[in-house]
CSV table of C-alpha atoms and ligand atoms in Angstrom, one decimal:
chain,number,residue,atom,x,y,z
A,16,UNK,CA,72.6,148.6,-77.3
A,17,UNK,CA,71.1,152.0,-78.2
A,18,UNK,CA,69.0,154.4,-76.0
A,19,UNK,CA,66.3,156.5,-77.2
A,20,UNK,CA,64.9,158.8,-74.8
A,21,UNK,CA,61.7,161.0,-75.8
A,22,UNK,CA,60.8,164.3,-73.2
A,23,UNK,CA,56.4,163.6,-73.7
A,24,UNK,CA,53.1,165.3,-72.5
A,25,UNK,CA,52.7,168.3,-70.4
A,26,UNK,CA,54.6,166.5,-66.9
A,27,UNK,CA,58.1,166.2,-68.4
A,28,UNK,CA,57.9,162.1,-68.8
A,29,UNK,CA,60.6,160.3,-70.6
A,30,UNK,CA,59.4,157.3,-73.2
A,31,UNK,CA,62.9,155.6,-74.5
A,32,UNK,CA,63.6,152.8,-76.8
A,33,UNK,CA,65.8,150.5,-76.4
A,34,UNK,CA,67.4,148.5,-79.2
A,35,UNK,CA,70.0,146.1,-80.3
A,36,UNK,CA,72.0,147.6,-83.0
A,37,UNK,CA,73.1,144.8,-85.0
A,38,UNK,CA,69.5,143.4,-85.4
A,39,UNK,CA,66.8,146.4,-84.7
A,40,UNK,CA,65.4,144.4,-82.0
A,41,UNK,CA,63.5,146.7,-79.7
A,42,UNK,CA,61.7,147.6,-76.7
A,43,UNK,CA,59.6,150.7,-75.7
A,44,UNK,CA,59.7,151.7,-72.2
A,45,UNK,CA,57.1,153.8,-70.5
A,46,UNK,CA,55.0,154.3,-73.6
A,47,UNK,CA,52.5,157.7,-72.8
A,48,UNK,CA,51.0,161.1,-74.3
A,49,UNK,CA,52.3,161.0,-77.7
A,50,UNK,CA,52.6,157.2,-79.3
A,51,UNK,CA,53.1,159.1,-82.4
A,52,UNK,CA,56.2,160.5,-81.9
A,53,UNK,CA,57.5,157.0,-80.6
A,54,UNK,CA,55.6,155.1,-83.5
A,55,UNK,CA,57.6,158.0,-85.6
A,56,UNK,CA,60.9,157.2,-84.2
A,57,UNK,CA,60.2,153.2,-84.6
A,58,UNK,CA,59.9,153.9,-88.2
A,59,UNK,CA,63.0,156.0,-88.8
A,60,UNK,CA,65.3,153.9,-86.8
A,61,UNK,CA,64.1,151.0,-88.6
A,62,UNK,CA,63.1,148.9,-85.2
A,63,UNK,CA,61.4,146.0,-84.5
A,64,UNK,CA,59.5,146.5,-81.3
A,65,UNK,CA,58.6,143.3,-79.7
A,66,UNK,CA,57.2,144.3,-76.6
A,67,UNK,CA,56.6,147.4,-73.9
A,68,UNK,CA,58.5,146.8,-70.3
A,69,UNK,CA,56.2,149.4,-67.5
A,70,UNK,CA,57.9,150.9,-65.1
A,71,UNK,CA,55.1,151.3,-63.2
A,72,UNK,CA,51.1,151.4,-63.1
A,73,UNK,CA,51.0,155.7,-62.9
A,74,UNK,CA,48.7,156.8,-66.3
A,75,UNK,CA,51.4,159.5,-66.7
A,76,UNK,CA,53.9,156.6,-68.0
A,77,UNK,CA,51.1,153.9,-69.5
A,78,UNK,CA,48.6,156.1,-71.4
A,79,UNK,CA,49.9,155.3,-75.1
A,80,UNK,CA,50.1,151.4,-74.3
A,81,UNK,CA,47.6,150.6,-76.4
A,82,UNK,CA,48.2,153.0,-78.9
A,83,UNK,CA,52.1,151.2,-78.9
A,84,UNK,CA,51.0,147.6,-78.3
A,85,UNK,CA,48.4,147.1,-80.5
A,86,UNK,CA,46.8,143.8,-80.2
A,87,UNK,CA,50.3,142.2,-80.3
A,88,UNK,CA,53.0,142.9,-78.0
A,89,UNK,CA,53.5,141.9,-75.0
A,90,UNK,CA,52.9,144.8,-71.9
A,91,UNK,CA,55.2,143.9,-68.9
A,92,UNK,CA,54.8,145.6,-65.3
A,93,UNK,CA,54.9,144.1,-62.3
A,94,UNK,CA,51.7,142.1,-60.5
A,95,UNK,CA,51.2,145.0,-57.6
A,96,UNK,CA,50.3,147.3,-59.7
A,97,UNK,CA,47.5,145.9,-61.3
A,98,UNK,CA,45.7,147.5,-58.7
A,99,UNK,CA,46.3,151.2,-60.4
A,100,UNK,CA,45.0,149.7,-64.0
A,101,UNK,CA,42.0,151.4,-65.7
A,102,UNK,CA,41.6,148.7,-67.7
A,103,UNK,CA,44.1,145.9,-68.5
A,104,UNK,CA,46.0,146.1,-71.6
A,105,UNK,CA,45.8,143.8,-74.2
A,106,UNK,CA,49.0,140.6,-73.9
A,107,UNK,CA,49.6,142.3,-69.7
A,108,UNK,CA,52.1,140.0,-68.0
A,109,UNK,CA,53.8,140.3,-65.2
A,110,UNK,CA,57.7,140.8,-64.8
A,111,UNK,CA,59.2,139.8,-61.0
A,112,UNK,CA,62.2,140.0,-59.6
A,113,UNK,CA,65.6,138.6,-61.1
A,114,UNK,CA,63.5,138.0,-64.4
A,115,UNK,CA,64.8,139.0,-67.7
A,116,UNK,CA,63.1,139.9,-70.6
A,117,UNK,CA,63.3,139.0,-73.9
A,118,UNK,CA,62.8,141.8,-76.6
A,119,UNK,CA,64.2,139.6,-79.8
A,120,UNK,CA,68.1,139.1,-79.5
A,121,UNK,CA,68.0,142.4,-76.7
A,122,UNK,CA,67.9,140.9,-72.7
A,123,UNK,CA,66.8,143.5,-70.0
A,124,UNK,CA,66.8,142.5,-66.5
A,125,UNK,CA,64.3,143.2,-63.7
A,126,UNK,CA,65.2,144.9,-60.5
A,127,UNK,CA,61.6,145.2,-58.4
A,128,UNK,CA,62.2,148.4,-56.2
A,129,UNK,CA,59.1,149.6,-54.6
A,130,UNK,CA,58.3,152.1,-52.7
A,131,UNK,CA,57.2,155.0,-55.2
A,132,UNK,CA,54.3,152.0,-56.2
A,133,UNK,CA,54.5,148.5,-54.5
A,134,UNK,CA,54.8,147.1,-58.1
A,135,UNK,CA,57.7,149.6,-59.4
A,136,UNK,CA,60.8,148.2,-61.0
A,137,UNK,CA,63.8,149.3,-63.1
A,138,UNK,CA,65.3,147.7,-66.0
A,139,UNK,CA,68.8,146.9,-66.5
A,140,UNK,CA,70.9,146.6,-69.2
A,141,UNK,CA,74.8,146.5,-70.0
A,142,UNK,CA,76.1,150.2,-69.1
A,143,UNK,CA,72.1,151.3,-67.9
A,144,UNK,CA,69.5,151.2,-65.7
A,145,UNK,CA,65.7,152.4,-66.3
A,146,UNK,CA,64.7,154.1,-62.7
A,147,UNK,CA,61.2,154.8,-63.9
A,148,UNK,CA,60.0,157.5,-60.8
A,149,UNK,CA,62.2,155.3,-58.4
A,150,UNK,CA,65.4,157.4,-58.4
A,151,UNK,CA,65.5,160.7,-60.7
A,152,UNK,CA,68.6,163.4,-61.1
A,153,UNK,CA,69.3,163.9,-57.7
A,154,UNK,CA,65.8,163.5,-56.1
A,155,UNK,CA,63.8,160.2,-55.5
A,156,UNK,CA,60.1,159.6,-56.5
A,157,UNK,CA,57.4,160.8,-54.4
A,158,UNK,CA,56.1,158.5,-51.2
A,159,UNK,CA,52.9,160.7,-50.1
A,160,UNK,CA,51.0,158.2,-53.0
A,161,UNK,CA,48.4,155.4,-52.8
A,162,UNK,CA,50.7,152.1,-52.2
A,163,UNK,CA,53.7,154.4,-51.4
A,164,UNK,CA,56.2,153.3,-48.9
A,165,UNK,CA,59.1,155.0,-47.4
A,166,UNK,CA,60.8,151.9,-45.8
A,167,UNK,CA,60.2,150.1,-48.9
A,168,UNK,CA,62.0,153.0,-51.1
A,169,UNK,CA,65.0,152.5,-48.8
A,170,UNK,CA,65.6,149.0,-49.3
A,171,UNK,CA,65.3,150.2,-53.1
A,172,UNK,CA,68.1,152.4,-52.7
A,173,UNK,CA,69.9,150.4,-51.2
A,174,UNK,CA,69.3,147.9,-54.0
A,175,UNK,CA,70.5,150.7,-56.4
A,176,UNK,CA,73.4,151.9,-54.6
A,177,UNK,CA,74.8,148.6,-55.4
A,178,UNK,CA,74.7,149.0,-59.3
A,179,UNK,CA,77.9,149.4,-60.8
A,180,UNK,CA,78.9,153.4,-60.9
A,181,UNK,CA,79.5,153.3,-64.8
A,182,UNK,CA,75.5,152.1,-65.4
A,183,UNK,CA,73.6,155.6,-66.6
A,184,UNK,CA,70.9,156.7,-65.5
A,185,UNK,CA,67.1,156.8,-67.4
A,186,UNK,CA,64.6,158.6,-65.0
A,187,UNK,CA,60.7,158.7,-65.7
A,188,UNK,CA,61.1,162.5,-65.9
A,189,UNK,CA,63.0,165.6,-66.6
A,190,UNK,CA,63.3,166.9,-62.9
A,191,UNK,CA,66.7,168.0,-62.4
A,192,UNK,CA,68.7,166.2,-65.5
A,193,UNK,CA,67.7,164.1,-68.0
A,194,UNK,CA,70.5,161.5,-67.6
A,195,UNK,CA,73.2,160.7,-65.3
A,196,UNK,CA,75.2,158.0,-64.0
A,197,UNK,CA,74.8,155.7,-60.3
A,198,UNK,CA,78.5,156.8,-59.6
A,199,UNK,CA,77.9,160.4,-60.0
A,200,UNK,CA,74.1,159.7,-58.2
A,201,UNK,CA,76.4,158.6,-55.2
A,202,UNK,CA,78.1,161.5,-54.8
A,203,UNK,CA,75.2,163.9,-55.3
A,204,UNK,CA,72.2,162.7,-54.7
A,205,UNK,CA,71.3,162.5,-50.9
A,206,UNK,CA,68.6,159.5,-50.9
A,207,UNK,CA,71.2,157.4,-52.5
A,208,UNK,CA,73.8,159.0,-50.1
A,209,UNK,CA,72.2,157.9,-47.4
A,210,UNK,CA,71.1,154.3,-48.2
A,211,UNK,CA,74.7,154.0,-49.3
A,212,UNK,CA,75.6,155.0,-45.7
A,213,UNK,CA,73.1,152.3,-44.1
A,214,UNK,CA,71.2,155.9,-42.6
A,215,UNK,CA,67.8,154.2,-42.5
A,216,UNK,CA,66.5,156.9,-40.3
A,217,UNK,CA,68.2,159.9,-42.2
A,218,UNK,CA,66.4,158.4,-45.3
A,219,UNK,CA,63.1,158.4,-44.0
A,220,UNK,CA,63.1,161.9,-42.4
A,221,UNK,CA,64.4,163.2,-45.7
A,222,UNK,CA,61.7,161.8,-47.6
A,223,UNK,CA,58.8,162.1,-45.8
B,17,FE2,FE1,54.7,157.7,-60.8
């Protein structure tokens, strides 16, 4: 499997695609402010892009869907943020729990982790794990948001805190890094500290 990651727009957001290597299967994640640069990296990689996995409903990571999609591909992002949708894009379905999803012969798995949305989720694949505004370098996405929950990010950490060390890191911005892994995360980054530690109460303070 092969990461792209593409720094967009005027708020640091990362696009990425994802591909298999053997066949150019593909999926774009977090498609938003410049489809052409993705479209433009599509093209020189030689991908097929079968469909566009949402990390959440924010328009900082969903304003190029359509310019991505098209008519054709699927859109994938999770039921409870429908809420946050403009409009609904062309071939939206909804991803759950425990789910994977199919981009041709590439499989990424669904983790839902709320808390910075109700309907946030990260993707996994072998050796990496898509935190979307979830978990970033050392910080954790904001909880002060419509639909945000605190309580809800904790059990989300915990979640992540349990992803093998060696699984890098993809954020849904350039805050304090641009990549790193959940071992190092462990070490470093207090909200996964703490939910590592069980420190319910810690966590909340620290993030509200
Ligand atoms: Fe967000």
């Amino acid at each position: 499997m092969k990461v792209k990651q593409l720094k967009l727009g005027p708020m640091d957001n990362f696009s990425y695609l994802v591909w298999d290597e053997e066949t150019r299967d593909a999926a774009v994640l977090d498609p938003a402010w410049q489809p052409e640069k993705l479209l433009a990296a599509v093209k020189a990689e030689g991908l097929k892009l079968h469909c566009v996995l949402l990390t959440h409903g924010h328009p900082d990571h969903i304003n190029a869907v359509a310019a991505v999609s098209g008519d054709g591909l699927p859109v994938y992002l999770h039921e409870a943020d429908y809420f946050m949708l403009e409009a609904r894009p062309a071939g939206l379905r909804t991803v759950a729990d425990g789910e994977q999803v199919q981009a041709g012969s590439l499989k990424l798995g669904v983790l839902h982790t709320p808390g910075h949305t109700p309907g946030s989720v990260c993707y996994t694949a072998p050796g990496a794990v898509f935190t979307g505004d979830t978990l970033f370098i050392g910080e954790c996405g904001r909880v002060d948001l419509p639909g945000s929950s605190a309580e809800a990010l904790y059990d989300s950490f915990v979640r992540l805190a349990a992803l093998p060390g060696e699984a890098a890191v993809y954020p849904g911005h350039s805050y304090n890094g641009d990549t790193s892994t959940i071992g190092v995360q462990k070490e470093y980054n207090l909200y996964l500290k703490l939910a590592l530690q069980g420190r319910r109460e810690d966590f909340l303070k620290a993030v509200l």
